Tab-separated table of C-alpha atoms and ligand atoms in Angstrom:
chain	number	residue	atom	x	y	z
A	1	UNK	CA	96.580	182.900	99.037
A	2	UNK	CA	99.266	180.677	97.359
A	3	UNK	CA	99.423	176.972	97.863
A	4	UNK	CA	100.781	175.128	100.286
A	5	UNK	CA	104.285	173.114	99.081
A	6	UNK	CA	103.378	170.505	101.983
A	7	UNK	CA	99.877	169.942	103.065
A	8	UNK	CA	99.389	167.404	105.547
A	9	UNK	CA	95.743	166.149	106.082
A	10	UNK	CA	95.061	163.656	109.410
A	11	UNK	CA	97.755	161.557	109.120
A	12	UNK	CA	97.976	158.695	111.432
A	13	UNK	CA	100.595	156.183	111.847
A	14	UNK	CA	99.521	152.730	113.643
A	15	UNK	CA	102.046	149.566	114.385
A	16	UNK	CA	100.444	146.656	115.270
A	17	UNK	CA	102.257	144.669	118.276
A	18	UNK	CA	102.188	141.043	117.134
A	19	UNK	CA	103.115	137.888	119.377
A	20	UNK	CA	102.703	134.605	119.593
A	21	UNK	CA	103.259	131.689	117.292
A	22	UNK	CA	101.364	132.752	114.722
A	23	UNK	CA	102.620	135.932	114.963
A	24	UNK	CA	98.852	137.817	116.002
A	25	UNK	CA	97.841	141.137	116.637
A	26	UNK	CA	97.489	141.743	119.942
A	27	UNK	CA	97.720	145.460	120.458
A	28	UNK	CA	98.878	148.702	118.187
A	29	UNK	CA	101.118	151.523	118.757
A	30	UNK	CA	99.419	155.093	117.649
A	31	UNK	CA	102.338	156.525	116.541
A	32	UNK	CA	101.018	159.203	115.003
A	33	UNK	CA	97.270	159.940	115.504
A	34	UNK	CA	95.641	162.492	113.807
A	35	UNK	CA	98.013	165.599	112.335
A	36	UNK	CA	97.645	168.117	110.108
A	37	UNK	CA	100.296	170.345	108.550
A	38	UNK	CA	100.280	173.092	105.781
A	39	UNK	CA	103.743	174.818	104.899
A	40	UNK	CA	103.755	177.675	102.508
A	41	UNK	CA	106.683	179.122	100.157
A	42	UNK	CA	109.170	181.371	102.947
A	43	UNK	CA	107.645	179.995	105.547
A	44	UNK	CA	109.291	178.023	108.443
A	45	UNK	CA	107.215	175.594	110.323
A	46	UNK	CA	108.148	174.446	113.692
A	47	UNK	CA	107.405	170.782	115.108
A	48	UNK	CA	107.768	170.663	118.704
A	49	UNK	CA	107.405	168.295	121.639
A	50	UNK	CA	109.312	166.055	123.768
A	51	UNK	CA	111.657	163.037	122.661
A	52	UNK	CA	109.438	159.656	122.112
A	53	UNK	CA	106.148	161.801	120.534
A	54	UNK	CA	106.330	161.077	117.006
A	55	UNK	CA	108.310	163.505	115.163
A	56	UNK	CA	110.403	161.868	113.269
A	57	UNK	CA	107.873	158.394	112.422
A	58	UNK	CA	105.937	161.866	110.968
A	59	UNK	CA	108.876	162.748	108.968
A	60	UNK	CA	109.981	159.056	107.842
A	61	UNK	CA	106.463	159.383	106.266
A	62	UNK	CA	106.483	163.175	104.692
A	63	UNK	CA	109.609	161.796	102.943
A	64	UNK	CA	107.938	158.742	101.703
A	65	UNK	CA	110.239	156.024	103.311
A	66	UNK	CA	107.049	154.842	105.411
A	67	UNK	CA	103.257	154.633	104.247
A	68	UNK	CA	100.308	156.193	106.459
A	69	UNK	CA	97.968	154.220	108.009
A	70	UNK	CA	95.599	156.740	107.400
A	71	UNK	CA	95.608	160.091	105.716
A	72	UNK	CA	96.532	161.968	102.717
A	73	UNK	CA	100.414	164.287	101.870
A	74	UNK	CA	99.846	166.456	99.136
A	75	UNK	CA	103.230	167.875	97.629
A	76	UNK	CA	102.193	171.205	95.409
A	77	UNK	CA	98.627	169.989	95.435
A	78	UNK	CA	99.446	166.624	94.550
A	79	UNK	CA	98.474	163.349	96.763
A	80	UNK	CA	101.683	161.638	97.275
A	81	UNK	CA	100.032	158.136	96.749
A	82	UNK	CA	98.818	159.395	93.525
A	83	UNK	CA	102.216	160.353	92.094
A	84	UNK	CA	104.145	158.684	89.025
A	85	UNK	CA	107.671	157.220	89.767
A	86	UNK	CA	108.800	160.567	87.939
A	87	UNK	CA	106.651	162.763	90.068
A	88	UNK	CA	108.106	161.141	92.949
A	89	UNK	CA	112.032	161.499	91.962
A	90	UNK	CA	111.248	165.457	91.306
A	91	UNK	CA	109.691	165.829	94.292
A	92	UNK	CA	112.930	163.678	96.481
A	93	UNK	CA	114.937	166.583	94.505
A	94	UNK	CA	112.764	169.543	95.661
A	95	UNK	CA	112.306	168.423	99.269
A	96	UNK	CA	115.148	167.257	100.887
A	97	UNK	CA	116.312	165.972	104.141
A	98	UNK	CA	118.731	167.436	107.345
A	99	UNK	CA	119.115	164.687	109.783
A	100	UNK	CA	120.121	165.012	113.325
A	101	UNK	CA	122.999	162.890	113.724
A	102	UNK	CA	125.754	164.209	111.295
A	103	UNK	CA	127.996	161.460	113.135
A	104	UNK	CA	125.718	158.348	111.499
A	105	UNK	CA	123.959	160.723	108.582
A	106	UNK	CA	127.483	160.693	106.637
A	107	UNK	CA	129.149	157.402	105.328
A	108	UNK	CA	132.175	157.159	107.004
A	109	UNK	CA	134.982	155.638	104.079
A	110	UNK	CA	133.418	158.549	101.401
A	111	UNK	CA	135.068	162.048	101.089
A	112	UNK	CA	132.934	164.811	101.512
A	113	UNK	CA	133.219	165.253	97.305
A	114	UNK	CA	131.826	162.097	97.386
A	115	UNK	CA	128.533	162.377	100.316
A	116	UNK	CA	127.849	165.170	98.532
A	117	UNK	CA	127.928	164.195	94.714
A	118	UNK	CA	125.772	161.293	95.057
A	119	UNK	CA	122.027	163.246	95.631
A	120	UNK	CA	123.627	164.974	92.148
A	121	UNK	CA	123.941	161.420	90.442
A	122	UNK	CA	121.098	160.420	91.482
A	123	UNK	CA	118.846	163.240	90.390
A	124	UNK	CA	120.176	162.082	86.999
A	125	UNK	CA	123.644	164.909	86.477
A	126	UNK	CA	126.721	163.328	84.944
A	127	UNK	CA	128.919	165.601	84.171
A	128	UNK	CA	132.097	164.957	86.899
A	129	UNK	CA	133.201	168.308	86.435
A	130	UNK	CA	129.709	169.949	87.083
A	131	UNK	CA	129.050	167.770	89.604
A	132	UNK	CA	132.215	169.046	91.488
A	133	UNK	CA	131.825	172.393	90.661
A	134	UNK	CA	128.503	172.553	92.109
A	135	UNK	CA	129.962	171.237	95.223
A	136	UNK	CA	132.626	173.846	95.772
A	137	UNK	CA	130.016	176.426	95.556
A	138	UNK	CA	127.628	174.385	98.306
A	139	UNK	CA	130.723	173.784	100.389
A	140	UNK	CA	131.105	177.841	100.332
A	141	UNK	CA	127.551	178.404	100.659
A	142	UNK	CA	127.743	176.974	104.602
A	143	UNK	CA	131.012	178.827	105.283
A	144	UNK	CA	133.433	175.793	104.485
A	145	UNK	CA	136.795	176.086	101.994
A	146	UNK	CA	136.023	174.037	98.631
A	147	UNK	CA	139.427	172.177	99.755
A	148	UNK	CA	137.184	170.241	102.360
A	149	UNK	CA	135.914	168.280	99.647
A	150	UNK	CA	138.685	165.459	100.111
A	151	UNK	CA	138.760	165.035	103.892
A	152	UNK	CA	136.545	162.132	105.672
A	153	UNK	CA	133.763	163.437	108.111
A	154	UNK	CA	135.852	162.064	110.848
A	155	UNK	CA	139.023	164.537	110.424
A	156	UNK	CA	135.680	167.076	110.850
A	157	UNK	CA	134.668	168.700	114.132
A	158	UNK	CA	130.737	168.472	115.279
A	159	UNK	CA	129.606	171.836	113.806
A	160	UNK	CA	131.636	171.141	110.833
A	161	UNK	CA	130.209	168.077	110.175
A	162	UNK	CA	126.602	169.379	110.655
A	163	UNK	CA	127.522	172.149	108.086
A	164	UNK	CA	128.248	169.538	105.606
A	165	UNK	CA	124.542	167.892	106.223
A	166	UNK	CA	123.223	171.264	105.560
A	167	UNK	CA	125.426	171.359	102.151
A	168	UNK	CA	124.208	167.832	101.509
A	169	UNK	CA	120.150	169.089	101.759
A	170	UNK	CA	121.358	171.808	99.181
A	171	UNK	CA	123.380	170.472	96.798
A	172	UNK	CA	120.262	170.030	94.819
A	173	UNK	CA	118.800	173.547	95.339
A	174	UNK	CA	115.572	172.067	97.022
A	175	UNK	CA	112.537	174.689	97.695
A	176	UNK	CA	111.301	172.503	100.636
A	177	UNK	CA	113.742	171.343	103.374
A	178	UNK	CA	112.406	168.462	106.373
A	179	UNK	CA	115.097	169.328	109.337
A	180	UNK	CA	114.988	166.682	111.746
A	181	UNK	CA	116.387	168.404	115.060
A	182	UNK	CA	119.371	170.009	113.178
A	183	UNK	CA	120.954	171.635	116.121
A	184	UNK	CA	120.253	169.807	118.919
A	185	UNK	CA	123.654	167.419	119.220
A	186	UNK	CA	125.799	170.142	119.204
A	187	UNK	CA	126.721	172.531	121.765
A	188	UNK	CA	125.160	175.943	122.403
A	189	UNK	CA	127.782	178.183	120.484
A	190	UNK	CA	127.475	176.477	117.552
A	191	UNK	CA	123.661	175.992	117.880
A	192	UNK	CA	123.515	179.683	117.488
A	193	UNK	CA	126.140	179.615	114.396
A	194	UNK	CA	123.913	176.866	112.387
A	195	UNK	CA	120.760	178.428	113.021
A	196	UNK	CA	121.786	182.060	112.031
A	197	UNK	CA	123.375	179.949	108.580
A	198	UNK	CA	120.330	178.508	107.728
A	199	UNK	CA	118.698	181.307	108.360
A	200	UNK	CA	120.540	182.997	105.558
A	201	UNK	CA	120.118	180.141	103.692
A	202	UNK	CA	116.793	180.265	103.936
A	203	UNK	CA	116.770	184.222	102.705
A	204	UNK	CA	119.181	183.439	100.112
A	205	UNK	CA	117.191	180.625	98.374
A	206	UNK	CA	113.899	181.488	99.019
A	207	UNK	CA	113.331	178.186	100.986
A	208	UNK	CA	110.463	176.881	102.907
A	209	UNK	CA	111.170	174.779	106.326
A	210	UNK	CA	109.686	171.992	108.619
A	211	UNK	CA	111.992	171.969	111.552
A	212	UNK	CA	111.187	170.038	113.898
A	213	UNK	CA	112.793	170.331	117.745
A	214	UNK	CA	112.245	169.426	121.098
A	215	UNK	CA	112.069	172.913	122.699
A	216	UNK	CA	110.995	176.304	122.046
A	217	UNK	CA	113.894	178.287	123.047
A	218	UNK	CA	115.451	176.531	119.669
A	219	UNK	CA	112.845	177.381	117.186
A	220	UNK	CA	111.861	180.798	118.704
A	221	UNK	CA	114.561	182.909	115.829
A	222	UNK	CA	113.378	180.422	113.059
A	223	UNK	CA	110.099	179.847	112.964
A	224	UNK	CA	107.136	181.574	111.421
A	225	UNK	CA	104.456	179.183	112.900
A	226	UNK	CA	104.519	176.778	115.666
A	227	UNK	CA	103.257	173.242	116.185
A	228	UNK	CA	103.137	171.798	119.469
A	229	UNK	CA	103.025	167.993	119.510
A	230	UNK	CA	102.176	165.435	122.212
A	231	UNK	CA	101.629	161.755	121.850
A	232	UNK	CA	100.836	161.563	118.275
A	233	UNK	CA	98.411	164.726	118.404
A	234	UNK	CA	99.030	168.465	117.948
A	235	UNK	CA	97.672	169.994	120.665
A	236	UNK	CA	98.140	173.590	119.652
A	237	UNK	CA	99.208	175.732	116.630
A	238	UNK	CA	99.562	178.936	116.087
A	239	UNK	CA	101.698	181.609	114.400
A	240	UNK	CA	105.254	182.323	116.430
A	241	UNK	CA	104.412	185.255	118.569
A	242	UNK	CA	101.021	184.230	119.578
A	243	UNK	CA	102.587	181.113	120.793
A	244	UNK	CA	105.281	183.058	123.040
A	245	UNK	CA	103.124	186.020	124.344
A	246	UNK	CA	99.911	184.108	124.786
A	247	UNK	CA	99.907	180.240	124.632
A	248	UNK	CA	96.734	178.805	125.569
A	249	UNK	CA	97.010	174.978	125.954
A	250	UNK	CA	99.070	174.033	129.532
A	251	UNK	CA	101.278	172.094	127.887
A	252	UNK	CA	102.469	174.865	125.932
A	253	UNK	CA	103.377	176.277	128.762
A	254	UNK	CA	105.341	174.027	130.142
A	255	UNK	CA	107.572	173.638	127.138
A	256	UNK	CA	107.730	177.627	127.802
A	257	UNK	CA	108.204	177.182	131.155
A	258	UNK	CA	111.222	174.507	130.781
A	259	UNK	CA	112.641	176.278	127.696
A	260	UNK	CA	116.131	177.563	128.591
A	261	UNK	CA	116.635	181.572	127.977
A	262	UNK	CA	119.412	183.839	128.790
A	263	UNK	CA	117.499	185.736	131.441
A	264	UNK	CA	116.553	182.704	133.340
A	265	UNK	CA	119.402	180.413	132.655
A	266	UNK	CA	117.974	176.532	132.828
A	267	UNK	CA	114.965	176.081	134.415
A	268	UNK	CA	114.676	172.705	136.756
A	269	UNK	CA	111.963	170.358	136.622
A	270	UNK	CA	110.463	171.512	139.699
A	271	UNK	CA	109.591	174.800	138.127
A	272	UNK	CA	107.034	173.158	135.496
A	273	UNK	CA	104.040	173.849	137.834
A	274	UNK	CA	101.572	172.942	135.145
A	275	UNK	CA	103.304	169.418	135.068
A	276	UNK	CA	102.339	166.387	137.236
A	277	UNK	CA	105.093	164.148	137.620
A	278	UNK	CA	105.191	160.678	134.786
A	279	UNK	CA	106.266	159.859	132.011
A	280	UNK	CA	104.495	160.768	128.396
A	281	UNK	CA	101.876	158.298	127.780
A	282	UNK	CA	102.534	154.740	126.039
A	283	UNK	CA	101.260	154.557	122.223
A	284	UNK	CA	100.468	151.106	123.025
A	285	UNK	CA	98.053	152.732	125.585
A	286	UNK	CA	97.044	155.860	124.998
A	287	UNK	CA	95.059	157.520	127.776
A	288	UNK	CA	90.806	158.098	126.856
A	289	UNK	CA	89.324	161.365	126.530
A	290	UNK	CA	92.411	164.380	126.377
A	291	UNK	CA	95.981	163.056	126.030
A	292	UNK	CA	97.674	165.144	128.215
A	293	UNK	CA	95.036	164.474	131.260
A	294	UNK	CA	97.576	161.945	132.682
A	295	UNK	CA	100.202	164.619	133.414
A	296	UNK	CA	97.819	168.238	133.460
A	297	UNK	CA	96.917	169.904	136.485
A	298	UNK	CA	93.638	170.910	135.571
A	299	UNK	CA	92.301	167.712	134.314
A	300	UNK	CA	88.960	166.786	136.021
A	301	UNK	CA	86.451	164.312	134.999
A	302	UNK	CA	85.663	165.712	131.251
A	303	UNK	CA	89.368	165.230	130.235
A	304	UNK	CA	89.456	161.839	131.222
A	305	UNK	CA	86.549	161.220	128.934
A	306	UNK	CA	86.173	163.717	126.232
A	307	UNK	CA	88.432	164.638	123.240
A	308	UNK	CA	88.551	167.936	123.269
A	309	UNK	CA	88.081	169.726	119.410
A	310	UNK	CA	90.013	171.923	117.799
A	311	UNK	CA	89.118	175.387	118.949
A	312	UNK	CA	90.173	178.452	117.272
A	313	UNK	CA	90.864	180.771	119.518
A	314	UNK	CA	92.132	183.675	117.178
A	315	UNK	CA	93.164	183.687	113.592
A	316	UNK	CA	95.278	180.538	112.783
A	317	UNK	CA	95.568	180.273	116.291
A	318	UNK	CA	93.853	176.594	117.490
A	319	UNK	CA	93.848	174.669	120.403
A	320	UNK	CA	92.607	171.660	122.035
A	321	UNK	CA	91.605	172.213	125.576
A	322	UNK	CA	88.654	172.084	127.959
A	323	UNK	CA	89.765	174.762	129.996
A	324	UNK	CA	92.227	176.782	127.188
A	325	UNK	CA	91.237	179.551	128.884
A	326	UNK	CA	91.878	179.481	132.821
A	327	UNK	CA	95.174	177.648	131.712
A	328	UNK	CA	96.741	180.547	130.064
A	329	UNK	CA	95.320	182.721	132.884
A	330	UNK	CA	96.871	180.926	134.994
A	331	UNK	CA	99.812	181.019	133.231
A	332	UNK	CA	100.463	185.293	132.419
A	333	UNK	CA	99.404	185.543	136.723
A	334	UNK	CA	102.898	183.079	137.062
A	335	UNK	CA	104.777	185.249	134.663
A	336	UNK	CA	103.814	188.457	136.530
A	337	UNK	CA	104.596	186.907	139.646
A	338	UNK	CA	108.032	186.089	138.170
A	339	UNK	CA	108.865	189.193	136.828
A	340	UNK	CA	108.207	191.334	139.985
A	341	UNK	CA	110.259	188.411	142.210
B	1	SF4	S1	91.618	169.112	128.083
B	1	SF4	FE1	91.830	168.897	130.281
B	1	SF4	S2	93.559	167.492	130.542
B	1	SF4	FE2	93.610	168.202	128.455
B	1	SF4	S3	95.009	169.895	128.525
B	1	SF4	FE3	92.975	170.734	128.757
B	1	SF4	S4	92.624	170.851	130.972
B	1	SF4	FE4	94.392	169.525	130.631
């Protein structure tokens, strides 16, 4: 089997909450608690959970901008703490970034020639003409006319703009890209327009992919294998179509069950049967024993006081859950029941 480009071995990210005069730790925020990760060449991983559980704190430190607390990233087989300052320049130009926000992502005074020459300078290219040439073709890679190289981001509409981030995370022909909810501020027409692009993208450049989103119905085209993320932990992973035909952990299935599709249109709150009502759990205070007991439906006595281990249910296909197995039961006997209403 080849090796992964990103391996990702129980990472943790702690904050300590300081007060006082002398400025003391009091408490700590677990950020990130615990994740592991392995993306191979072609292949499109997919982070997902809800707003608030860590995501992007993971991806701040997969790019290096933030150190672990705890755990090891290994780029090619190489520890990231371990790298030279060369090591680590070649592997910014290999693995590169799409941000969310294209609004705040792009400087607003430089041109477009501009946002999108300076990864190119700073992977060490001089050469102006080159450097603008190589542009051009980006710009026509994502659909866009080379002439769009002297307008501002703000003459640019939304999916325009987001286009240009996606040009940006090219421009240096990377082999890994980190896409931080790519689609999610823009509206549904053009969701389907930048997903189908980097699709092609993907095809056309042999790339591999960590996208990370906040629901399924997003990732479902994209993604190879799925992630499912809650308060710092992954809670279940397992390759695409397991994870839409026969999802094990409950709070799979309520991302499934609150996913919008065409055939059921938006789903309200009140339809997430496997969800007690509160909000996700403080990292200041994260609940004992399973983290999702403080909003799962079948949470007895053992969740509130045993981590449940990794179980692995199938091949590739793990989960962390006392009762995996009634869950999903429970689950398919609520999908019949809405298929013959
Ligand atoms: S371990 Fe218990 S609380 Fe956690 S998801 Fe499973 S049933 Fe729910």
């Amino acid at each position: 089997m080849a090796e992964p480009i990103l391996k990702v071995d129980g990472l943790k990210k702690h904050y300590p909450i300081c007060k006082g005069m002398f400025n003391k730790q009091v408490a700590t925020r677990y950020v990130v608690d615990g994740v592991d990760i392995e993306v191979f060449p072609g292949e499109t991983v997919a982070l997902v959970g809800e707003s608030g559980c860590g995501k992007t704190v993971l991806l701040r430190v997969l790019l290096g901008i933030e150190d672990p607390t705890e755990g090891e990233v290994y780029y090619y087989g190489k520890n990231l703490k371990e790298m030279s300052k060369q090591e680590r320049r070649e592997i910014r130009r290999k693995v590169q970034m799409i941000f969310q926000d294209a609004a705040s992502a792009l400087h607003p005074r430089f041109s477009i020639l501009e946002s999108l020459s300076e990864p190119l300078i700073l992977g060490g290219m001089t050469d102006k003409a080159e450097i603008e040439k190589r542009v051009c073709e980006t710009l026509e890679k994502v659909g866009m006319e080379p002439s769009y190289r002297f307008r501002n981001p703000d003459s640019l509409s939304g999916g325009q703009r987001q286009r240009i981030l996606i040009a940006r995370a090219l421009v240096e022909r990377p082999e890994l890209i980190l896409a931080d909810e790519p689609i999610s501020a823009l509206d549904v027409s053009l969701q389907a327009q930048v997903l189908n692009l980097l699709m092609d993208l993907q095809e056309e450049y042999k790339l591999s992919m960590l996208f990370v989103a906040h629901d399924l119905a997003v990732v479902r085209q994209i993604a190879t294998y799925i992630l499912i993320m809650y308060a710092g932990h992954i809670l279940e992973s397992a390759p695409a179509s397991e994870i839409y035909s026969n999802a094990m952990h409950p709070y799979t299935q309520v991302l499934l069950e609150s996913a919008p599709s065409i055939s059921k249109g938006v789903r309200n709150e009140d339809f997430n049967l496997n969800l007690k009502v509160g909000d996700a759990p403080d990292p200041a205070n994260p609940p004992s024993g399973c983290v999702f007991h403080t909003r799962c439906v079948y949470a007895d006595e053992r969740c509130c006081c045993e981590v449940p281990q990794p179980v692995e249910v199938s091949p590739h296909h793990i989960v962390r859950c006392h009762k995996a197995k009634t869950a999903a039961e429970f689950a398919k006997e609520l999908k019949k029941q809405d298929a013959e209403a």
